[in-house]
Amino acid sequence: MAQTQPDLVTLIVGDEELLVDRAVAAVVAAARQADPNAEVQDLMGGKVESGELTRLTSPSLFGDQTVVVIRSAQDLAKEVIAEVLAYAKAPSDDTVLVLVHPGGVKGKALVDGLKKTGARVTTIAKVTKATERMEFIKTEFKRAGRSISTDAAQALLEAVGNDLRNLSAACNQLMFDTEDKSVGLAAVERYYRGRAEVTGFTVADSAVEGRLAEALEQVRWAMGSGVAPVLLVSALAGGLRGLAKVAGAPRNLRGGQLAAHVGMPPWKVDRVSRQLKGWGPEGLSRAIKAVAYADEQVKGGGADTGYALEHAIQEIVASRTGR
């Protein structure tokens, strides 16, 4: 997704979070390649007020470039959508505007309008098939100048599961732990054999459901079995993201409509809905911040990854009754 010259207005459509984040990062990187001092403004659609885009895109006195990223653009107010479309017809040379839309009906007027203005449109397809996830794994290795055999990629997929963030973290960890340019089945089996049931999803479920003692026991056992801390943090983050998605969905959605809106299979929506009992927005926000801090710690920011994980789990459980 790398690009050498950023378009002044880019629309990214899709709800595959990891790939969408990478698409945004590619635009930001291109802007900073053109201007290393480019300032990034990262906004959520529901919080963008009328007139704010005009203020942010006003020419800088020093000629520095600004990158304005608006996520969840489907939540923009009507008057802000009108402001965005008017701006997109004659964008400033000093600003790179990136809008992220998950697809679907909500906010479709924005999508259609931006397409008419000639904005660059990047569509992120949902990864739904096993063959697509296999290709994703191989691409992760290729991005790093490495390769992985087909049987090794299959074994890794079976051990780690379908979540792209978890798969990406597993690929990075495997590349860190091995030296061969091409990773084979033996390496995957050495690090991941028998770990499908200890990838961290059980730890995450126990934590978000408030079972502190069980979650701590599971995370210690998982780490003792050799599960990479980054995978455990990723699972915790995934569990909390699931709660946030379902909690933020329109209340009138049910069944298949709700599943389609949040991008989860119906059985998972049912489980996450049950897990939401006892959670409030403030508590969820605190828990997400705690996991973000733990993620930084296990990736080199701290000396004791075990402590970082246990502390994050304790914070999650303590935040559960927050309102």
Tab-separated table of N, CA and C in Angstrom, residues 215-286:
chain	number	residue	atom	x	y	z
A	215	ALA	N	-7.988	-15.756	34.949
A	215	ALA	CA	-7.231	-15.097	33.882
A	215	ALA	C	-5.741	-15.066	34.201
A	216	LEU	N	-5.405	-14.778	35.461
A	216	LEU	CA	-3.991	-14.734	35.854
A	216	LEU	C	-3.353	-16.114	35.759
A	217	GLU	N	-4.087	-17.131	36.171
A	217	GLU	CA	-3.560	-18.494	36.076
A	217	GLU	C	-3.337	-18.879	34.620
A	218	GLN	N	-4.288	-18.510	33.764
A	218	GLN	CA	-4.180	-18.853	32.347
A	218	GLN	C	-3.015	-18.140	31.678
A	219	VAL	N	-2.828	-16.847	32.001
A	219	VAL	CA	-1.757	-16.109	31.336
A	219	VAL	C	-0.389	-16.627	31.778
A	220	ARG	N	-0.271	-17.030	33.050
A	220	ARG	CA	1.003	-17.588	33.519
A	220	ARG	C	1.278	-18.930	32.842
A	221	TRP	N	0.235	-19.742	32.713
A	221	TRP	CA	0.405	-21.045	32.061
A	221	TRP	C	0.761	-20.853	30.593
A	222	ALA	N	0.080	-19.896	29.924
A	222	ALA	CA	0.341	-19.650	28.507
A	222	ALA	C	1.785	-19.191	28.301
A	223	MET	N	2.251	-18.273	29.139
A	223	MET	CA	3.624	-17.787	28.998
A	223	MET	C	4.622	-18.900	29.310
A	224	GLY	N	4.273	-19.722	30.286
A	224	GLY	CA	5.138	-20.845	30.618
A	224	GLY	C	5.211	-21.870	29.499
A	225	SER	N	4.161	-21.909	28.687
A	225	SER	CA	4.124	-22.833	27.541
A	225	SER	C	4.810	-22.246	26.322
A	226	GLY	N	5.247	-21.003	26.428
A	226	GLY	CA	5.974	-20.387	25.335
A	226	GLY	C	5.177	-19.470	24.439
A	227	VAL	N	3.928	-19.147	24.816
A	227	VAL	CA	3.144	-18.230	23.997
A	227	VAL	C	3.756	-16.837	24.092
A	228	ALA	N	3.977	-16.198	22.960
A	228	ALA	CA	4.609	-14.880	22.935
A	228	ALA	C	3.731	-13.841	23.636
A	229	PRO	N	4.302	-13.019	24.511
A	229	PRO	CA	3.526	-11.984	25.206
A	229	PRO	C	2.770	-11.066	24.254
A	230	VAL	N	3.364	-10.779	23.077
A	230	VAL	CA	2.699	-9.884	22.139
A	230	VAL	C	1.382	-10.482	21.646
A	231	LEU	N	1.315	-11.814	21.551
A	231	LEU	CA	0.061	-12.454	21.145
A	231	LEU	C	-0.993	-12.359	22.234
A	232	LEU	N	-0.551	-12.465	23.484
A	232	LEU	CA	-1.486	-12.363	24.601
A	232	LEU	C	-2.048	-10.951	24.708
A	233	VAL	N	-1.195	-9.957	24.538
A	233	VAL	CA	-1.665	-8.568	24.562
A	233	VAL	C	-2.624	-8.326	23.402
A	234	SER	N	-2.288	-8.867	22.241
A	234	SER	CA	-3.148	-8.705	21.070
A	234	SER	C	-4.529	-9.309	21.311
A	235	ALA	N	-4.570	-10.453	21.978
A	235	ALA	CA	-5.853	-11.090	22.275
A	235	ALA	C	-6.670	-10.245	23.247
A	236	LEU	N	-6.005	-9.680	24.260
A	236	LEU	CA	-6.698	-8.802	25.204
A	236	LEU	C	-7.272	-7.587	24.482
A	237	ALA	N	-6.452	-7.000	23.601
A	237	ALA	CA	-6.904	-5.837	22.833
A	237	ALA	C	-8.080	-6.205	21.937
A	238	GLY	N	-8.007	-7.394	21.314
A	238	GLY	CA	-9.089	-7.836	20.451
A	238	GLY	C	-10.392	-8.025	21.212
A	239	GLY	N	-10.289	-8.570	22.420
A	239	GLY	CA	-11.479	-8.747	23.245
A	239	GLY	C	-12.141	-7.434	23.597
A	240	LEU	N	-11.327	-6.445	23.935
A	240	LEU	CA	-11.872	-5.132	24.280
A	240	LEU	C	-12.418	-4.406	23.062
A	241	ARG	N	-11.752	-4.565	21.900
A	241	ARG	CA	-12.274	-3.952	20.676
A	241	ARG	C	-13.640	-4.526	20.328
A	242	GLY	N	-13.803	-5.832	20.553
A	242	GLY	CA	-15.097	-6.450	20.302
A	242	GLY	C	-16.182	-5.856	21.177
A	243	LEU	N	-15.872	-5.643	22.457
A	243	LEU	CA	-16.828	-5.010	23.366
A	243	LEU	C	-17.190	-3.611	22.880
A	244	ALA	N	-16.167	-2.842	22.480
A	244	ALA	CA	-16.404	-1.463	22.041
A	244	ALA	C	-17.260	-1.420	20.779
A	245	LYS	N	-17.012	-2.352	19.855
A	245	LYS	CA	-17.786	-2.382	18.612
A	245	LYS	C	-19.262	-2.642	18.884
A	246	VAL	N	-19.540	-3.667	19.684
A	246	VAL	CA	-20.932	-4.026	19.955
A	246	VAL	C	-21.606	-2.945	20.796
A	247	ALA	N	-20.871	-2.388	21.763
A	247	ALA	CA	-21.436	-1.340	22.612
A	247	ALA	C	-21.767	-0.096	21.813
A	248	GLY	N	-20.975	0.192	20.782
A	248	GLY	CA	-21.184	1.400	19.987
A	248	GLY	C	-22.137	1.230	18.819
A	249	ALA	N	-22.643	0.027	18.618
A	249	ALA	CA	-23.550	-0.211	17.490
A	249	ALA	C	-24.927	0.393	17.769
A	250	PRO	N	-25.655	0.808	16.733
A	250	PRO	CA	-27.022	1.326	16.924
A	250	PRO	C	-27.885	0.312	17.670
A	251	ARG	N	-28.668	0.806	18.595
A	251	ARG	CA	-29.460	-0.084	19.457
A	251	ARG	C	-30.562	-0.829	18.715
A	252	ASN	N	-30.947	-0.308	17.549
A	252	ASN	CA	-32.053	-0.952	16.832
A	252	ASN	C	-31.599	-2.144	15.985
A	253	LEU	N	-30.300	-2.400	15.933
A	253	LEU	CA	-29.809	-3.524	15.137
A	253	LEU	C	-29.878	-4.814	15.937
A	254	ARG	N	-30.259	-5.878	15.278
A	254	ARG	CA	-30.375	-7.182	15.930
A	254	ARG	C	-29.877	-8.272	14.980
A	255	GLY	N	-29.499	-9.391	15.534
A	255	GLY	CA	-29.181	-10.565	14.739
A	255	GLY	C	-28.156	-10.329	13.653
A	256	GLY	N	-28.525	-10.730	12.441
A	256	GLY	CA	-27.609	-10.638	11.315
A	256	GLY	C	-27.220	-9.211	10.972
A	257	GLN	N	-28.155	-8.256	11.165
A	257	GLN	CA	-27.843	-6.858	10.879
A	257	GLN	C	-26.739	-6.350	11.806
A	258	LEU	N	-26.849	-6.697	13.086
A	258	LEU	CA	-25.826	-6.280	14.051
A	258	LEU	C	-24.499	-6.946	13.729
A	259	ALA	N	-24.537	-8.230	13.389
A	259	ALA	CA	-23.310	-8.954	13.050
A	259	ALA	C	-22.624	-8.326	11.847
A	260	ALA	N	-23.406	-7.958	10.845
A	260	ALA	CA	-22.834	-7.337	9.649
A	260	ALA	C	-22.255	-5.965	9.967
A	261	HIS	N	-22.942	-5.226	10.832
A	261	HIS	CA	-22.486	-3.866	11.170
A	261	HIS	C	-21.144	-3.889	11.893
A	262	VAL	N	-20.968	-4.826	12.829
A	262	VAL	CA	-19.728	-4.856	13.617
A	262	VAL	C	-18.669	-5.769	13.005
A	263	GLY	N	-19.039	-6.491	11.926
A	263	GLY	CA	-18.063	-7.337	11.264
A	263	GLY	C	-17.680	-8.579	12.039
A	264	MET	N	-18.656	-9.180	12.718
A	264	MET	CA	-18.406	-10.411	13.478
A	264	MET	C	-19.442	-11.457	13.082
A	265	PRO	N	-19.109	-12.739	13.229
A	265	PRO	CA	-20.129	-13.764	13.028
A	265	PRO	C	-21.168	-13.675	14.150
A	266	PRO	N	-22.411	-14.064	13.879
A	266	PRO	CA	-23.482	-13.938	14.880
A	266	PRO	C	-23.158	-14.597	16.221
A	267	TRP	N	-22.496	-15.765	16.197
A	267	TRP	CA	-22.196	-16.437	17.461
A	267	TRP	C	-21.259	-15.605	18.328
A	268	LYS	N	-20.349	-14.879	17.671
A	268	LYS	CA	-19.417	-14.045	18.433
A	268	LYS	C	-20.119	-12.818	18.978
A	269	VAL	N	-21.035	-12.255	18.208
A	269	VAL	CA	-21.805	-11.103	18.684
A	269	VAL	C	-22.586	-11.482	19.936
A	270	ASP	N	-23.192	-12.682	19.913
A	270	ASP	CA	-23.948	-13.145	21.089
A	270	ASP	C	-23.049	-13.249	22.307
A	271	ARG	N	-21.845	-13.783	22.125
A	271	ARG	CA	-20.928	-13.938	23.254
A	271	ARG	C	-20.463	-12.575	23.762
A	272	VAL	N	-20.104	-11.681	22.842
A	272	VAL	CA	-19.645	-10.355	23.246
A	272	VAL	C	-20.768	-9.584	23.934
A	273	SER	N	-21.987	-9.741	23.463
A	273	SER	CA	-23.127	-9.068	24.095
A	273	SER	C	-23.288	-9.518	25.539
A	274	ARG	N	-23.085	-10.792	25.787
A	274	ARG	CA	-23.154	-11.297	27.167
A	274	ARG	C	-22.001	-10.740	27.994
A	275	GLN	N	-20.827	-10.639	27.381
A	275	GLN	CA	-19.665	-10.134	28.096
A	275	GLN	C	-19.792	-8.657	28.431
A	276	LEU	N	-20.626	-7.931	27.709
A	276	LEU	CA	-20.786	-6.494	27.942
A	276	LEU	C	-21.467	-6.171	29.269
A	277	LYS	N	-22.156	-7.131	29.847
A	277	LYS	CA	-22.831	-6.882	31.121
A	277	LYS	C	-21.798	-6.514	32.181
A	278	GLY	N	-21.993	-5.373	32.815
A	278	GLY	CA	-21.039	-4.912	33.815
A	278	GLY	C	-20.039	-3.915	33.275
A	279	TRP	N	-20.067	-3.690	31.959
A	279	TRP	CA	-19.140	-2.736	31.360
A	279	TRP	C	-19.844	-1.423	31.053
A	280	GLY	N	-19.137	-0.329	31.297
A	280	GLY	CA	-19.603	1.000	30.924
A	280	GLY	C	-18.544	1.681	30.082
A	281	PRO	N	-18.866	2.792	29.440
A	281	PRO	CA	-17.903	3.453	28.549
A	281	PRO	C	-16.622	3.901	29.235
A	282	GLU	N	-16.728	4.410	30.464
A	282	GLU	CA	-15.526	4.877	31.155
A	282	GLU	C	-14.615	3.711	31.520
A	283	GLY	N	-15.215	2.637	32.007
A	283	GLY	CA	-14.425	1.458	32.361
A	283	GLY	C	-13.762	0.850	31.145
A	284	LEU	N	-14.491	0.809	30.036
A	284	LEU	CA	-13.944	0.257	28.805
A	284	LEU	C	-12.770	1.105	28.314
A	285	SER	N	-12.910	2.421	28.434
A	285	SER	CA	-11.832	3.314	28.025
A	285	SER	C	-10.581	3.090	28.873
A	286	ARG	N	-10.761	2.926	30.181
A	286	ARG	CA	-9.611	2.678	31.065
A	286	ARG	C	-8.934	1.361	30.724
